[in-house]
CSV table of C-alpha atoms and ligand atoms in Angstrom, one decimal:
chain,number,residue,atom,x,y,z
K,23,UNK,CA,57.4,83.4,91.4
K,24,UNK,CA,58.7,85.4,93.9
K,25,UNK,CA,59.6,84.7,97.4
K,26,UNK,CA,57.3,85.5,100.2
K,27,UNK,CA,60.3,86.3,102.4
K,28,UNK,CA,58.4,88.6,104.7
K,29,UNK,CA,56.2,85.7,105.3
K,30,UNK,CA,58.2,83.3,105.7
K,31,UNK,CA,59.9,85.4,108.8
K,32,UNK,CA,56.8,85.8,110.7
K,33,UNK,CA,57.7,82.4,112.9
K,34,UNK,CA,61.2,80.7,113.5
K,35,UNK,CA,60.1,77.9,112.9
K,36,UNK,CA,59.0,78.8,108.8
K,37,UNK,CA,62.2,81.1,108.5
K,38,UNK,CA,64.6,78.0,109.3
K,39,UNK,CA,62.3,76.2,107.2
K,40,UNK,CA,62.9,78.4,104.3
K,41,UNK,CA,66.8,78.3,104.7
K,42,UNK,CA,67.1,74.8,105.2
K,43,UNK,CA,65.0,74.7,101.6
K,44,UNK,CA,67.8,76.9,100.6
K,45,UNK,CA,70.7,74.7,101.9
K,46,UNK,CA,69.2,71.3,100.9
K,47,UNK,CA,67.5,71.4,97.8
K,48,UNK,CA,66.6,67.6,97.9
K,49,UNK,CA,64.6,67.8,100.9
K,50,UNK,CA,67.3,66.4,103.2
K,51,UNK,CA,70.7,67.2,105.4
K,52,UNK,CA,73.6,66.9,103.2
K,53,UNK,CA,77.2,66.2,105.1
K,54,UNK,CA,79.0,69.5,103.5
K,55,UNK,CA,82.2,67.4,103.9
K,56,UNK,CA,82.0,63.8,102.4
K,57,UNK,CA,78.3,64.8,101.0
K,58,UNK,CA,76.7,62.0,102.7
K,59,UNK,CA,73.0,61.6,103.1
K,60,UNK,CA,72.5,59.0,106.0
K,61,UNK,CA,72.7,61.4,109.2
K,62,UNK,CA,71.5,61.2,112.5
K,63,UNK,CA,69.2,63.9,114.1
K,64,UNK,CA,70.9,65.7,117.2
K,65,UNK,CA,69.1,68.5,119.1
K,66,UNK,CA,68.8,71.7,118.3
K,67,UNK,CA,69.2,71.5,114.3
K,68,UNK,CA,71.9,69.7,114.9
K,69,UNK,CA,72.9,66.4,112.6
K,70,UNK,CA,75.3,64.0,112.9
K,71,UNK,CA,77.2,62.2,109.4
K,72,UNK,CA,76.9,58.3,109.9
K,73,UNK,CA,80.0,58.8,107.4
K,74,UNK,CA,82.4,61.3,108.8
K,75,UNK,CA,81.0,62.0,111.7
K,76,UNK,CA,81.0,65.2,111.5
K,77,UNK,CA,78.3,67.2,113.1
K,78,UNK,CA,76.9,70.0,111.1
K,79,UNK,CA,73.5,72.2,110.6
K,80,UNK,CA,71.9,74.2,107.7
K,81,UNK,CA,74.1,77.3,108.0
K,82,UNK,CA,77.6,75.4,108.7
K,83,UNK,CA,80.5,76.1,106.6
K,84,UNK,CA,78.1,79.1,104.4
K,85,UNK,CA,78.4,82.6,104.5
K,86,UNK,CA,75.0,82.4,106.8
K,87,UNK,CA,77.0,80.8,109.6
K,88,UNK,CA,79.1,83.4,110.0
K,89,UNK,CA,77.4,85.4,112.4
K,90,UNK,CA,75.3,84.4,115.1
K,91,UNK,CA,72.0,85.3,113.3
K,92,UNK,CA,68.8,83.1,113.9
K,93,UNK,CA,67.2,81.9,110.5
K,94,UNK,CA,64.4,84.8,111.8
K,95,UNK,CA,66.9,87.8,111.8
K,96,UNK,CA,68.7,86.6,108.3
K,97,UNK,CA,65.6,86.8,107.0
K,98,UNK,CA,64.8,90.1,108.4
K,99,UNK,CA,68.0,91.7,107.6
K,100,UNK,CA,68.0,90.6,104.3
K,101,UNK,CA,64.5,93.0,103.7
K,102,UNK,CA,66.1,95.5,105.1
K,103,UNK,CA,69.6,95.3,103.4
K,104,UNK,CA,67.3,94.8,99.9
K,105,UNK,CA,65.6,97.8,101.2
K,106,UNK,CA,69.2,99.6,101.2
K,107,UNK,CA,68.8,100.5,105.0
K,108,UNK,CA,71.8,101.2,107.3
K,109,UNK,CA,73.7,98.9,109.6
K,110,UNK,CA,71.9,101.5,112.6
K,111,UNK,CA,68.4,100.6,111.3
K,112,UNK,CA,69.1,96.8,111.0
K,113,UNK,CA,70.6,97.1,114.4
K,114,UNK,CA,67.6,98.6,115.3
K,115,UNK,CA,64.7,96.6,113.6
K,116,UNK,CA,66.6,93.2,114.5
K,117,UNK,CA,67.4,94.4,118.4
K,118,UNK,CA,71.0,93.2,117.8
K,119,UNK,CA,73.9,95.2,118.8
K,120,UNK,CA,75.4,97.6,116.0
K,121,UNK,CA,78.5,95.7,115.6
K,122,UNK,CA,76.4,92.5,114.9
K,123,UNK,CA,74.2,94.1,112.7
K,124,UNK,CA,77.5,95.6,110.6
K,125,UNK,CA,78.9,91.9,110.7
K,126,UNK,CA,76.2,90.9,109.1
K,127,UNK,CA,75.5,92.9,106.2
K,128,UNK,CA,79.3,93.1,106.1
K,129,UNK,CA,78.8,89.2,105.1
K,130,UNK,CA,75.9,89.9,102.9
K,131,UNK,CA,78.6,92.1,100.9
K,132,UNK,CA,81.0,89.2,101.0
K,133,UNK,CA,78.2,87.0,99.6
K,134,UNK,CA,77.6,89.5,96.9
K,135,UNK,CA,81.3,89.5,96.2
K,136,UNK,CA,82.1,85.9,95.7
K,137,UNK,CA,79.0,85.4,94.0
K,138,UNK,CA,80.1,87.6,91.1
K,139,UNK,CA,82.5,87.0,88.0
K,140,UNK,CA,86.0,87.7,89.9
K,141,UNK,CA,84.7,87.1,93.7
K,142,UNK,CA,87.1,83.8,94.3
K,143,UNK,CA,89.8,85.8,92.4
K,144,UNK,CA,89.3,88.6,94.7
K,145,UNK,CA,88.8,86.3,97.8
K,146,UNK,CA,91.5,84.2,97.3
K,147,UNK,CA,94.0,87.1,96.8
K,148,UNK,CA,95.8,89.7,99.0
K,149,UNK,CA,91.7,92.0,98.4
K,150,UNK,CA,90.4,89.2,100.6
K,151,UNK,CA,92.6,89.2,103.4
K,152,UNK,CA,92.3,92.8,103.6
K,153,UNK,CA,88.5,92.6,103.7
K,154,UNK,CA,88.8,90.2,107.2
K,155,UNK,CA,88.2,87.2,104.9
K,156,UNK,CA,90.5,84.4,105.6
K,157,UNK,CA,88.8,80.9,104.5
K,158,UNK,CA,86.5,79.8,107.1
K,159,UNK,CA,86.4,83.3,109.7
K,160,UNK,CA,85.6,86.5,109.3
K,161,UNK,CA,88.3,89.0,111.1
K,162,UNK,CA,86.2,92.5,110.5
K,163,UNK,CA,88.6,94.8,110.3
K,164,UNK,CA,87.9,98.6,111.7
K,165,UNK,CA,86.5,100.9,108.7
K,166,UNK,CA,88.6,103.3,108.7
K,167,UNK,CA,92.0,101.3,109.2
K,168,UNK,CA,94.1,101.9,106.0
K,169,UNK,CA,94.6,99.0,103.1
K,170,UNK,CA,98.1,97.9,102.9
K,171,UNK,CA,97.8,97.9,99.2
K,172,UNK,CA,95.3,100.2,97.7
K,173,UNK,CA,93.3,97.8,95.0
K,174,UNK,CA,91.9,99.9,91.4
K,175,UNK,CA,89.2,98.4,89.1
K,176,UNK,CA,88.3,99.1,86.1
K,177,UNK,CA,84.3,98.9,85.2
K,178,UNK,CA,83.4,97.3,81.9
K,179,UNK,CA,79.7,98.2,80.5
K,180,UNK,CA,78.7,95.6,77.8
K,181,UNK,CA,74.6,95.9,76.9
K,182,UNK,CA,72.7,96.0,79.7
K,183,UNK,CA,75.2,94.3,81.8
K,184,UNK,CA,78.6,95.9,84.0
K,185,UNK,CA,81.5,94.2,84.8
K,186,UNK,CA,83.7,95.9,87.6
K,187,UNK,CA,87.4,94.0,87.2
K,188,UNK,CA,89.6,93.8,90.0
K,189,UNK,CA,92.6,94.8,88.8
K,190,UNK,CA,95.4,92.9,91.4
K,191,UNK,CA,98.6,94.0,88.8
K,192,UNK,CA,97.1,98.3,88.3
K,193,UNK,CA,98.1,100.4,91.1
K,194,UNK,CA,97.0,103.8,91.8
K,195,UNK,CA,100.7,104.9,91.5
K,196,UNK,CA,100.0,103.5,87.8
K,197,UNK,CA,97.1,105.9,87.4
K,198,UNK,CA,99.2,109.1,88.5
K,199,UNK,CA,101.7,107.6,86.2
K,200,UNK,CA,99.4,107.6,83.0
K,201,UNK,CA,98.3,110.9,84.3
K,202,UNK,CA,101.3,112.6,84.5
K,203,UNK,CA,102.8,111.1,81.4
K,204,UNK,CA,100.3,110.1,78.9
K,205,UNK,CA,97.8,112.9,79.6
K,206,UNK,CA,95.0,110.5,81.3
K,207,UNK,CA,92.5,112.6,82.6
K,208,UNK,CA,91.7,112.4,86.2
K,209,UNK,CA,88.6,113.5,88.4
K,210,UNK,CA,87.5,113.2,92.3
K,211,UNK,CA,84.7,112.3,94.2
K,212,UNK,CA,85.5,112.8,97.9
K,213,UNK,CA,88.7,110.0,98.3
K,214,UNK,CA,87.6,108.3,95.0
K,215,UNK,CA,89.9,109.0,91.9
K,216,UNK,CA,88.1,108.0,88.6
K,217,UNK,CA,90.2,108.1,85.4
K,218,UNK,CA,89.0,108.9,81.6
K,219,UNK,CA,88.7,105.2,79.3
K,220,UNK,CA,91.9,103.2,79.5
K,221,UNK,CA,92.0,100.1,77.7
K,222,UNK,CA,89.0,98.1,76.7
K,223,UNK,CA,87.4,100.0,80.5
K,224,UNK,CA,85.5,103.0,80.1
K,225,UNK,CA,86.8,104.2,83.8
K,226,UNK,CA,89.1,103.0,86.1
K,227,UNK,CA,88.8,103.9,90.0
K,228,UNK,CA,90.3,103.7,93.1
K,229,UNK,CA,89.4,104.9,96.6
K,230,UNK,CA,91.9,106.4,99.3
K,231,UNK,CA,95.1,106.5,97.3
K,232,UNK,CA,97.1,109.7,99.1
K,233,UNK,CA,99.5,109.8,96.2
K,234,UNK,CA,96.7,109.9,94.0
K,235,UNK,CA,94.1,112.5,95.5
K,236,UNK,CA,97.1,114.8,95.9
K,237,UNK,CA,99.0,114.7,93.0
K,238,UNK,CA,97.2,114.6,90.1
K,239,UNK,CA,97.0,117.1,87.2
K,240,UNK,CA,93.5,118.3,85.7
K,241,UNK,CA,94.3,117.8,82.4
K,242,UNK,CA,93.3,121.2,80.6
K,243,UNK,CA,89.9,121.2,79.1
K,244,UNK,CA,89.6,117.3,79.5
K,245,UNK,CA,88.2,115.4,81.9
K,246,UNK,CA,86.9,111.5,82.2
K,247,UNK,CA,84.3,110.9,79.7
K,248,UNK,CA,82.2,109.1,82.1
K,249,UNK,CA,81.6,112.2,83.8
K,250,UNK,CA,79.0,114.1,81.5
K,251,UNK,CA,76.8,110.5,81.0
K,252,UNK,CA,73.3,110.9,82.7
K,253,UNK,CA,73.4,106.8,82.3
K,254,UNK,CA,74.4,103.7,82.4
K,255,UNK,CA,76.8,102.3,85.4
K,256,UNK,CA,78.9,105.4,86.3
K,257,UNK,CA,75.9,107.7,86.5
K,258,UNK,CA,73.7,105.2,88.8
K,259,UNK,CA,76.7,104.7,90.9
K,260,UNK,CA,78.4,107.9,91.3
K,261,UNK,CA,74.9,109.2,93.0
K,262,UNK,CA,74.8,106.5,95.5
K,263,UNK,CA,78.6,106.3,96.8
K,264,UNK,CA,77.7,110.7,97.0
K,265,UNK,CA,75.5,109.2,99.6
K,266,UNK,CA,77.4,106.6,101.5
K,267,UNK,CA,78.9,109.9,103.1
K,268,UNK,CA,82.7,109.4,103.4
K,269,UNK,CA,83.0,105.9,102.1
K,270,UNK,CA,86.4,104.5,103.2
K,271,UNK,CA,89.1,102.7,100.9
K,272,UNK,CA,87.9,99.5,103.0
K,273,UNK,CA,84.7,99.6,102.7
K,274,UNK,CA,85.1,101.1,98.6
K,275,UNK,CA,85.4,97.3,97.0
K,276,UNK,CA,82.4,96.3,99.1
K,277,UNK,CA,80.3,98.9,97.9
K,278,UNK,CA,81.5,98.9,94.4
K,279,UNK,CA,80.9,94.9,94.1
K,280,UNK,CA,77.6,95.4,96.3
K,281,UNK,CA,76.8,98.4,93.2
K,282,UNK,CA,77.5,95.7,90.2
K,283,UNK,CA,75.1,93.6,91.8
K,284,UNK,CA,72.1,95.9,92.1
K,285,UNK,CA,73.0,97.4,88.7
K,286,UNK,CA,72.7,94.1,86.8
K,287,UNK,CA,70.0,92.9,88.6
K,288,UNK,CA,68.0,96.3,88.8
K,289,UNK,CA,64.1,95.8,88.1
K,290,UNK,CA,64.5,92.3,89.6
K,291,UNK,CA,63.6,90.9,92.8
K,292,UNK,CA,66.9,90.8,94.2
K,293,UNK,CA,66.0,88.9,97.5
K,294,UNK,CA,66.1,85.1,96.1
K,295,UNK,CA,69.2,85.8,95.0
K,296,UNK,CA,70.7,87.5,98.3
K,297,UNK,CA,69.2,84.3,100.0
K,298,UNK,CA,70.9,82.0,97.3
K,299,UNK,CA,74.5,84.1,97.8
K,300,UNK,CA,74.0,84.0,101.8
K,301,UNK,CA,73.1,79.9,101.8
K,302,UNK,CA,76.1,79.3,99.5
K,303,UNK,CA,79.1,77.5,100.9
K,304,UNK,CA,82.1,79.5,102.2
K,305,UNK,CA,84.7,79.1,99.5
K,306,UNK,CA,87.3,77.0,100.6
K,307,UNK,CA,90.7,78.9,99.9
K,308,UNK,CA,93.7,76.4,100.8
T,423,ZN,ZN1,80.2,63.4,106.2
C-alpha cells in the first residue's frame, strides 16, 4: 500500500501523527534510553520517562531531530527531495531559509547513508567526521571546503542490485599508482576520476583528488570498460552527477550513497522508505 504522504501533510496535526506512527510502532511513546513505556504527557509533544526521567518526543535522538523541521515540513520536503528537487526549491516551497532547507536534505542524505550496507562503517570512521557527522550533532561543513583525506569507492553490480564500497584502506594516490604502473585505465568526469575493473569492482571512483585529475596517463587505446555501457549503475549515474553541475569532493559520497539508493530501489515508491531512514535513531558512535 503506499503512503498517502501528500495527505497526510495537509494539517500538522495528521503529519505529526504519521511520524509518531513511524517512531512508535506499538501505538505508544517509547523512552529511547532505558525503552520504558510508562511516561508522563508534558506539553507540547513532550513526554516524560517515569523510569529515567528523561524527557523526550517523537523526533529525539533520530535523524528527524536534527533540524528544526515541523512534522509538516519533513513531510513536505521529503516530496520534494523524492521529487529530486534542489535545496533552493525546498527552501522555497517550505518558506525556510536556504541553509535550513540544505541542513535538511543534507540529513535526508545521512539517513540514506547509514541506512545502507556500509553506512555505520562509513559513519563511524574518519568519512563521517568529515561529512559534519559526529554522534548526536550535525557540524555542516561548507561545500566546497576540502576533505582531509580524499575517500575512493569501488561500485559492485550483482543482478539487479549495486553495491558502492567505501574503501577507508584505497587512496586516490593508489589509483595513480595502478595507473602509472600496472596500466589501469583512467577516465574524468569534471573532478571525478573513474578507473577501468580492479578487483572483484567493475569501477573504482574518487572525486577531487589533485594528484589524481592531474597526473594520470590515458592509457593508449584503453579506457574504463564502464564507459561504453548504455546500462546498469555507471550509465544511470554518470548522467545525473553530469547534472549536479560541479559536484564537490564533500558533497561526492553523499551523492554517490544517495545514487545507490535510488538505483536499487528504482520503480519503487521510495518515500516509505525515506520516512523509515529519517524516523530511525541516530546511531550512537562512542
Ligand atoms: Zn527512560
Amino acid at each position: 500500500m503506499s503512503l498517502d504522504i501528500a495527505r497526510h501533510a495537509r494539517t500538522d496535526a495528521s503529519a505529526r501523527r504519521l511520524i509518531e506512527r513511524q517512531c512508535w510502532p506499538c501505538g505508544r511513546p517509547v523512552c529511547p534510553r532505558c525503552a520504558a513505556q510508562k511516561v508522563y504527557a508534558l506539553a507540547e509533544g513532550r513526554v516524560r520517562c517515569a523510569v529515567c526521567r528523561y524527557t523526550f518526543h517523537s523526533l529525539s535522538g533520530r535523524f528527524a531531530g536534527l533540524a528544526g523541521l515541523t512534522p509538516r515540513q519533513w513531510l513536505r520536503l521529503l516530496e520534494l527531495f523524492a521529487a529530486k528537487e534542489t535545496s533552493h526549491a525546498m527552501a522555497a516551497a517550505l518558506s525556510v531559509a536556504y541553509n535550513t532547507a540544505y541542513k535538511a536534505a543534507t540529513i535526508v542524505r545521512l539517513a540514506i547513508l547509514a541506512g545502507s550496507f556500509d553506512g555505520l562503517a562509513i559513519l563511524r570512521g574518519r568519512l563521517g567526521r568529515e561529512l559534519g557527522f559526529s554522534g548526536k550533532t550535525l557540524r555542516p561543513v561548507p561545500a566546497d571546503a576540502p576533505l582531509a583525506d580524499v575517500p575512493v569507492f569501488g561500485i559492485l553490480e550483482r543482478g539487479d542490485m549495486v553495491f558502492v564500497d567505501y574503501l577507508p584502506d584505497m587512496t586516490p594516490e593508489d589509483m595513480l599508482h595502478f595507473n602509472l604502473h600496472f596500466s589501469l585505465p583512467l577516465s574524468r568526469l569534471g573532478a571525478i576520476v573513474y578507473s577501468d575493473r580492479y578487483q572483484s569492482y567493475q569501477t573504482l571512483v574518487t572525486c577531487g583528488s589533485e594528484v589524481l585529475s592531474r597526473r594520470f596517463v590515458e592509457v593508449a587505446g584503453r579506457i574504463p570498460a564502464v564507459e561504453p555501457r548504455q546500462e546498469g549503475f555507471w550509465a544511470y549515474a554518470r548522467e545525473r552527477l553530469v547534472r549536479f553541475h560541479g559536484v564537490t569532493a564533500r558533497k561526492f559520497p553523499l551523492y554517490l550513497k544517495e545514487l545507490e539508493f535510488r538505483h536499487n530501489q528504482r520503480g519503487s515508491d521510495i518515500l516509505p522508505i525515506l520516512l523509515a531512514n529519517l524516523c530511525a535513531f541516530v546511531p550512537d558512535l562512542n
